Amino acid sequence: VIKKDSRIAKVFFDMFITYLEGLLLAIDTHFPHNSLHLFSCNFLRFFYSFVYCFHDSILKCFLGIFIKLELGLDEPMLDLRLFKNSLFSVSLTTGFIVFLCLSGSILLIPFYAENVLGYDPQQTGMLMAVIPVALGIVAPISGALSDRYGTRPITVAGLAMLTVGFMLVSGLDAETTVLEYVLRFLPVGIGMGMFQSPNNSAIMGAAPRSRLGIASGILSVTRTLGQTAGIAILGALWAG
């Protein structure tokens, strides 16, 4: 009973550390340094001033505590030992990079099609459908092939196709025709369809059965992080 109560206490402390880190990040992100006038309570003003002055040290401290606790738990929220598996780590990293590039490209397509090529929203929507249609057709086929021949050759082939596609996309200009657009983005959709299914299978297959839930959560976070980072980076480059 004592061991069970200790485990529950550690889990709740992990949750406390996680939410506190989220609060510190939210304060650092949404409140600039001159926002003291927004707080009428003296305690809140003191808390905000303290967090603003020492937020880097506080975040590092709590992050270190969180990592140390997670490594010592039998049932951690985030099992960092999973990253010792090279297949797991490499597959996650490549997935992050792919989603970073793809999401940023998808963000810029409507601006390019409407502002540069002069297409209306309906035509732009049809052009944007090239990638998901190709992905939807190829993904089930690549999943079946990966089950038969293994995840590595299909994943590598998908990455190669994505590389070719992004190289072709880099040659878009104001004179690009619809056919040229389709031929340039089609390899991106095909490559994404070839890559995603076997890569996800490799990630889940590299995790122990008892850690499949954690591995699935890490996979989702990595995909979302790649999407948000790609939108932010390429959006900033486009605006600049």
mmCIF file of C-alpha atoms in Angstrom:
data_model
loop_
_atom_site.group_PDB
_atom_site.id
_atom_site.type_symbol
_atom_site.label_atom_id
_atom_site.label_comp_id
_atom_site.label_asym_id
_atom_site.label_seq_id
_atom_site.Cartn_x
_atom_site.Cartn_y
_atom_site.Cartn_z
ATOM 1 C CA VAL A 1 0.000 0.000 0.000
ATOM 2 C CA ILE A 2 2.827 2.377 0.869
ATOM 3 C CA LYS A 3 4.514 1.707 -2.475
ATOM 4 C CA LYS A 4 1.252 2.326 -4.332
ATOM 5 C CA ASP A 5 0.616 5.575 -2.438
ATOM 6 C CA SER A 6 4.178 6.705 -3.190
ATOM 7 C CA ARG A 7 3.680 6.002 -6.882
ATOM 8 C CA ILE A 8 0.418 7.982 -6.924
ATOM 9 C CA ALA A 9 2.100 10.904 -5.141
ATOM 10 C CA LYS A 10 4.915 10.936 -7.721
ATOM 11 C CA VAL A 11 2.391 10.948 -10.562
ATOM 12 C CA PHE A 12 0.528 13.900 -9.074
ATOM 13 C CA PHE A 13 3.821 15.719 -8.521
ATOM 14 C CA ASP A 14 4.699 15.106 -12.190
ATOM 15 C CA MET A 15 1.363 16.625 -13.165
ATOM 16 C CA PHE A 16 2.025 19.610 -10.894
ATOM 17 C CA ILE A 17 5.460 20.190 -12.446
ATOM 18 C CA THR A 18 4.014 19.901 -15.957
ATOM 19 C CA TYR A 19 1.197 22.371 -15.323
ATOM 20 C CA LEU A 20 3.571 24.792 -13.580
ATOM 21 C CA GLU A 21 5.937 24.711 -16.568
ATOM 22 C CA GLY A 22 2.955 25.372 -18.822
ATOM 23 C CA LEU A 23 1.945 28.340 -16.662
ATOM 24 C CA LEU A 24 5.447 29.795 -16.780
ATOM 25 C CA LEU A 25 5.588 29.404 -20.564
ATOM 26 C CA ALA A 26 2.162 31.010 -20.920
ATOM 27 C CA ILE A 27 3.209 33.990 -18.801
ATOM 28 C CA ASP A 28 6.449 34.343 -20.755
ATOM 29 C CA THR A 29 4.614 34.106 -24.099
ATOM 30 C CA HIS A 30 1.476 36.183 -23.594
ATOM 31 C CA PHE A 31 2.603 38.919 -21.192
ATOM 32 C CA PRO A 32 5.360 41.326 -22.267
ATOM 33 C CA HIS A 33 7.735 42.886 -19.775
ATOM 34 C CA ASN A 34 5.603 46.036 -19.431
ATOM 35 C CA SER A 35 2.377 44.257 -18.427
ATOM 36 C CA LEU A 36 2.545 44.933 -14.669
ATOM 37 C CA HIS A 37 -0.367 47.354 -14.918
ATOM 38 C CA LEU A 38 -2.637 44.446 -15.865
ATOM 39 C CA PHE A 39 -2.368 43.009 -12.353
ATOM 40 C CA SER A 40 -4.249 44.832 -9.607
ATOM 41 C CA CYS A 41 -3.122 42.496 -6.799
ATOM 42 C CA ASN A 42 0.317 43.220 -5.301
ATOM 43 C CA PHE A 43 1.016 39.509 -4.891
ATOM 44 C CA LEU A 44 0.317 38.878 -8.584
ATOM 45 C CA ARG A 45 2.589 41.770 -9.514
ATOM 46 C CA PHE A 46 5.355 40.324 -7.362
ATOM 47 C CA PHE A 47 4.792 36.828 -8.800
ATOM 48 C CA TYR A 48 4.867 38.147 -12.365
ATOM 49 C CA SER A 49 8.026 40.192 -11.732
ATOM 50 C CA PHE A 50 9.744 37.197 -10.130
ATOM 51 C CA VAL A 51 8.776 34.872 -12.991
ATOM 52 C CA TYR A 52 9.810 37.396 -15.648
ATOM 53 C CA CYS A 53 13.238 37.937 -14.070
ATOM 54 C CA PHE A 54 14.050 34.296 -13.374
ATOM 55 C CA HIS A 55 11.843 32.368 -15.818
ATOM 56 C CA ASP A 56 14.780 30.738 -17.631
ATOM 57 C CA SER A 57 16.312 29.447 -14.415
ATOM 58 C CA ILE A 58 12.925 28.343 -13.072
ATOM 59 C CA LEU A 59 12.083 26.438 -16.250
ATOM 60 C CA LYS A 60 15.472 24.720 -16.319
ATOM 61 C CA CYS A 61 15.165 23.798 -12.654
ATOM 62 C CA PHE A 62 11.692 22.293 -12.961
ATOM 63 C CA LEU A 63 12.598 20.601 -16.234
ATOM 64 C CA GLY A 64 15.545 18.945 -14.524
ATOM 65 C CA ILE A 65 13.315 17.821 -11.636
ATOM 66 C CA PHE A 66 10.754 16.475 -14.088
ATOM 67 C CA ILE A 67 13.355 14.474 -16.053
ATOM 68 C CA LYS A 68 14.903 13.055 -12.875
ATOM 69 C CA LEU A 69 11.519 11.965 -11.541
ATOM 70 C CA GLU A 70 10.450 10.456 -14.865
ATOM 71 C CA LEU A 71 13.599 8.361 -15.066
ATOM 72 C CA GLY A 72 12.947 6.996 -11.585
ATOM 73 C CA LEU A 73 9.303 5.983 -12.088
ATOM 74 C CA ASP A 74 8.095 2.556 -13.121
ATOM 75 C CA GLU A 75 5.104 4.125 -14.902
ATOM 76 C CA PRO A 76 6.268 7.585 -16.098
ATOM 77 C CA MET A 77 4.184 10.100 -18.014
ATOM 78 C CA LEU A 78 7.044 10.415 -20.523
ATOM 79 C CA ASP A 79 9.402 7.461 -20.681
ATOM 80 C CA LEU A 80 12.661 9.056 -21.812
ATOM 81 C CA ARG A 81 14.281 5.628 -21.995
ATOM 82 C CA LEU A 82 12.410 5.101 -25.266
ATOM 83 C CA PHE A 83 14.844 7.487 -26.957
ATOM 84 C CA LYS A 84 17.715 5.076 -26.306
ATOM 85 C CA ASN A 85 16.310 3.041 -29.190
ATOM 86 C CA SER A 86 17.957 4.498 -32.302
ATOM 87 C CA LEU A 87 15.135 3.369 -34.604
ATOM 88 C CA PHE A 88 12.585 5.142 -32.415
ATOM 89 C CA SER A 89 14.617 8.373 -32.227
ATOM 90 C CA VAL A 90 15.564 8.497 -35.914
ATOM 91 C CA SER A 91 12.007 7.775 -37.059
ATOM 92 C CA LEU A 92 10.636 10.531 -34.823
ATOM 93 C CA THR A 93 13.260 13.013 -36.044
ATOM 94 C CA THR A 94 12.622 12.308 -39.717
ATOM 95 C CA GLY A 95 8.870 12.525 -39.118
ATOM 96 C CA PHE A 96 9.324 15.922 -37.448
ATOM 97 C CA ILE A 97 11.386 17.251 -40.368
ATOM 98 C CA VAL A 98 8.922 15.939 -42.957
ATOM 99 C CA PHE A 99 5.910 17.508 -41.242
ATOM 100 C CA LEU A 100 7.828 20.745 -40.767
ATOM 101 C CA CYS A 101 8.495 21.022 -44.499
ATOM 102 C CA LEU A 102 5.065 19.815 -45.591
ATOM 103 C CA SER A 103 2.959 22.003 -43.310
ATOM 104 C CA GLY A 104 4.923 25.104 -44.226
ATOM 105 C CA SER A 105 4.479 24.368 -47.928
ATOM 106 C CA ILE A 106 0.733 23.806 -47.527
ATOM 107 C CA LEU A 107 0.460 27.117 -45.680
ATOM 108 C CA LEU A 108 2.063 29.000 -48.571
ATOM 109 C CA ILE A 109 0.134 27.329 -51.409
ATOM 110 C CA PRO A 110 -2.988 29.566 -51.245
ATOM 111 C CA PHE A 111 -0.909 32.745 -51.065
ATOM 112 C CA TYR A 112 1.186 31.631 -54.019
ATOM 113 C CA ALA A 113 -1.773 30.443 -56.101
ATOM 114 C CA GLU A 114 -3.932 33.520 -55.519
ATOM 115 C CA ASN A 115 -1.411 36.339 -55.182
ATOM 116 C CA VAL A 116 1.239 35.143 -57.656
ATOM 117 C CA LEU A 117 -0.578 32.957 -60.177
ATOM 118 C CA GLY A 118 -3.846 34.880 -59.940
ATOM 119 C CA TYR A 119 -6.221 31.923 -59.411
ATOM 120 C CA ASP A 120 -9.562 32.282 -57.618
ATOM 121 C CA PRO A 121 -10.313 30.415 -54.332
ATOM 122 C CA GLN A 122 -12.039 27.514 -56.108
ATOM 123 C CA GLN A 123 -9.080 26.905 -58.415
ATOM 124 C CA THR A 124 -6.704 27.279 -55.472
ATOM 125 C CA GLY A 125 -8.632 24.641 -53.537
ATOM 126 C CA MET A 126 -8.378 22.248 -56.473
ATOM 127 C CA LEU A 127 -4.638 22.814 -56.643
ATOM 128 C CA MET A 128 -4.274 22.196 -52.904
ATOM 129 C CA ALA A 129 -6.037 18.838 -53.316
ATOM 130 C CA VAL A 130 -3.091 17.388 -55.256
ATOM 131 C CA ILE A 131 -1.089 16.432 -52.151
ATOM 132 C CA PRO A 132 -3.888 14.866 -50.029
ATOM 133 C CA VAL A 133 -5.332 12.941 -52.996
ATOM 134 C CA ALA A 134 -1.933 11.454 -53.862
ATOM 135 C CA LEU A 135 -1.262 10.746 -50.183
ATOM 136 C CA GLY A 136 -4.623 9.020 -49.707
ATOM 137 C CA ILE A 137 -4.061 6.761 -52.716
ATOM 138 C CA VAL A 138 -0.462 5.801 -51.939
ATOM 139 C CA ALA A 139 -0.599 5.439 -48.115
ATOM 140 C CA PRO A 140 -2.593 2.156 -47.994
ATOM 141 C CA ILE A 141 -0.335 0.657 -50.666
ATOM 142 C CA SER A 142 2.837 1.658 -48.824
ATOM 143 C CA GLY A 143 1.444 0.245 -45.595
ATOM 144 C CA ALA A 144 0.832 -3.118 -47.248
ATOM 145 C CA LEU A 145 4.288 -3.083 -48.852
ATOM 146 C CA SER A 146 5.961 -2.248 -45.536
ATOM 147 C CA ASP A 147 4.248 -5.232 -43.916
ATOM 148 C CA ARG A 148 5.681 -7.443 -46.634
ATOM 149 C CA TYR A 149 9.148 -5.993 -47.213
ATOM 150 C CA GLY A 150 9.804 -4.130 -43.957
ATOM 151 C CA THR A 151 9.514 -0.479 -42.981
ATOM 152 C CA ARG A 152 13.038 0.687 -43.843
ATOM 153 C CA PRO A 153 13.093 0.359 -47.676
ATOM 154 C CA ILE A 154 9.613 1.900 -48.068
ATOM 155 C CA THR A 155 10.445 4.740 -45.674
ATOM 156 C CA VAL A 156 13.720 5.502 -47.453
ATOM 157 C CA ALA A 157 11.965 5.430 -50.828
ATOM 158 C CA GLY A 158 9.347 7.831 -49.487
ATOM 159 C CA LEU A 159 12.014 10.213 -48.195
ATOM 160 C CA ALA A 160 13.772 10.094 -51.566
ATOM 161 C CA MET A 161 10.518 10.898 -53.362
ATOM 162 C CA LEU A 162 9.849 13.766 -50.929
ATOM 163 C CA THR A 163 13.333 15.147 -51.555
ATOM 164 C CA VAL A 164 12.754 15.106 -55.314
ATOM 165 C CA GLY A 165 9.339 16.698 -54.857
ATOM 166 C CA PHE A 166 10.589 19.554 -52.679
ATOM 167 C CA MET A 167 13.438 20.177 -55.118
ATOM 168 C CA LEU A 168 10.879 20.477 -57.925
ATOM 169 C CA VAL A 169 8.643 22.724 -55.814
ATOM 170 C CA SER A 170 11.574 25.079 -55.223
ATOM 171 C CA GLY A 171 11.464 25.872 -58.955
ATOM 172 C CA LEU A 172 7.942 27.365 -58.890
ATOM 173 C CA ASP A 173 7.658 30.865 -60.319
ATOM 174 C CA ALA A 174 5.086 33.318 -61.627
ATOM 175 C CA GLU A 175 4.954 31.543 -64.990
ATOM 176 C CA THR A 176 4.136 28.068 -63.658
ATOM 177 C CA THR A 177 1.171 26.409 -65.389
ATOM 178 C CA VAL A 178 -1.399 24.137 -63.780
ATOM 179 C CA LEU A 179 0.195 21.035 -65.290
ATOM 180 C CA GLU A 180 3.641 22.078 -64.067
ATOM 181 C CA TYR A 181 2.209 22.738 -60.611
ATOM 182 C CA VAL A 182 0.604 19.271 -60.467
ATOM 183 C CA LEU A 183 3.744 17.540 -61.712
ATOM 184 C CA ARG A 184 5.856 19.340 -59.110
ATOM 185 C CA PHE A 185 3.580 18.683 -56.122
ATOM 186 C CA LEU A 186 2.569 15.147 -57.086
ATOM 187 C CA PRO A 187 5.895 13.631 -55.918
ATOM 188 C CA VAL A 188 5.408 15.398 -52.574
ATOM 189 C CA GLY A 189 2.034 13.727 -52.058
ATOM 190 C CA ILE A 190 3.330 10.355 -53.247
ATOM 191 C CA GLY A 191 6.431 10.611 -51.072
ATOM 192 C CA MET A 192 4.372 11.574 -48.024
ATOM 193 C CA GLY A 193 2.054 8.627 -48.609
ATOM 194 C CA MET A 194 5.013 6.256 -48.955
ATOM 195 C CA PHE A 195 6.748 7.637 -45.876
ATOM 196 C CA GLN A 196 4.062 8.159 -43.237
ATOM 197 C CA SER A 197 2.540 4.687 -42.793
ATOM 198 C CA PRO A 198 5.799 2.686 -42.525
ATOM 199 C CA ASN A 199 7.416 5.389 -40.406
ATOM 200 C CA ASN A 200 4.552 5.309 -37.911
ATOM 201 C CA SER A 201 4.749 1.519 -37.932
ATOM 202 C CA ALA A 202 8.493 1.665 -37.239
ATOM 203 C CA ILE A 203 7.987 4.034 -34.302
ATOM 204 C CA MET A 204 5.277 1.927 -32.698
ATOM 205 C CA GLY A 205 7.164 -1.282 -33.416
ATOM 206 C CA ALA A 206 10.301 0.040 -31.711
ATOM 207 C CA ALA A 207 8.440 0.667 -28.432
ATOM 208 C CA PRO A 208 7.796 -2.097 -25.871
ATOM 209 C CA ARG A 209 4.207 -3.293 -25.618
ATOM 210 C CA SER A 210 3.852 -1.720 -22.166
ATOM 211 C CA ARG A 211 4.885 1.679 -23.584
ATOM 212 C CA LEU A 212 2.731 1.791 -26.713
ATOM 213 C CA GLY A 213 0.455 4.456 -25.229
ATOM 214 C CA ILE A 214 3.407 6.703 -24.400
ATOM 215 C CA ALA A 215 4.957 6.100 -27.833
ATOM 216 C CA SER A 216 1.673 7.029 -29.507
ATOM 217 C CA GLY A 217 1.512 10.249 -27.489
ATOM 218 C CA ILE A 218 5.103 11.154 -28.369
ATOM 219 C CA LEU A 219 4.350 10.475 -32.036
ATOM 220 C CA SER A 220 1.339 12.798 -31.959
ATOM 221 C CA VAL A 221 3.275 15.550 -30.178
ATOM 222 C CA THR A 222 6.162 15.276 -32.644
ATOM 223 C CA ARG A 223 3.786 15.505 -35.616
ATOM 224 C CA THR A 224 1.983 18.529 -34.147
ATOM 225 C CA LEU A 225 5.270 20.200 -33.212
ATOM 226 C CA GLY A 226 6.563 19.753 -36.751
ATOM 227 C CA GLN A 227 3.376 21.213 -38.210
ATOM 228 C CA THR A 228 3.344 24.258 -35.934
ATOM 229 C CA ALA A 229 7.074 24.879 -36.361
ATOM 230 C CA GLY A 230 6.791 24.611 -40.160
ATOM 231 C CA ILE A 231 3.903 27.070 -40.265
ATOM 232 C CA ALA A 232 5.733 29.512 -38.014
ATOM 233 C CA ILE A 233 9.088 29.325 -39.828
ATOM 234 C CA LEU A 234 7.894 29.429 -43.430
ATOM 235 C CA GLY A 235 5.170 31.928 -42.576
ATOM 236 C CA ALA A 236 7.793 34.242 -41.115
ATOM 237 C CA LEU A 237 10.045 33.792 -44.152
ATOM 238 C CA TRP A 238 7.138 34.552 -46.503
ATOM 239 C CA ALA A 239 6.170 37.644 -44.530
ATOM 240 C CA GLY A 240 9.767 38.846 -44.473
#
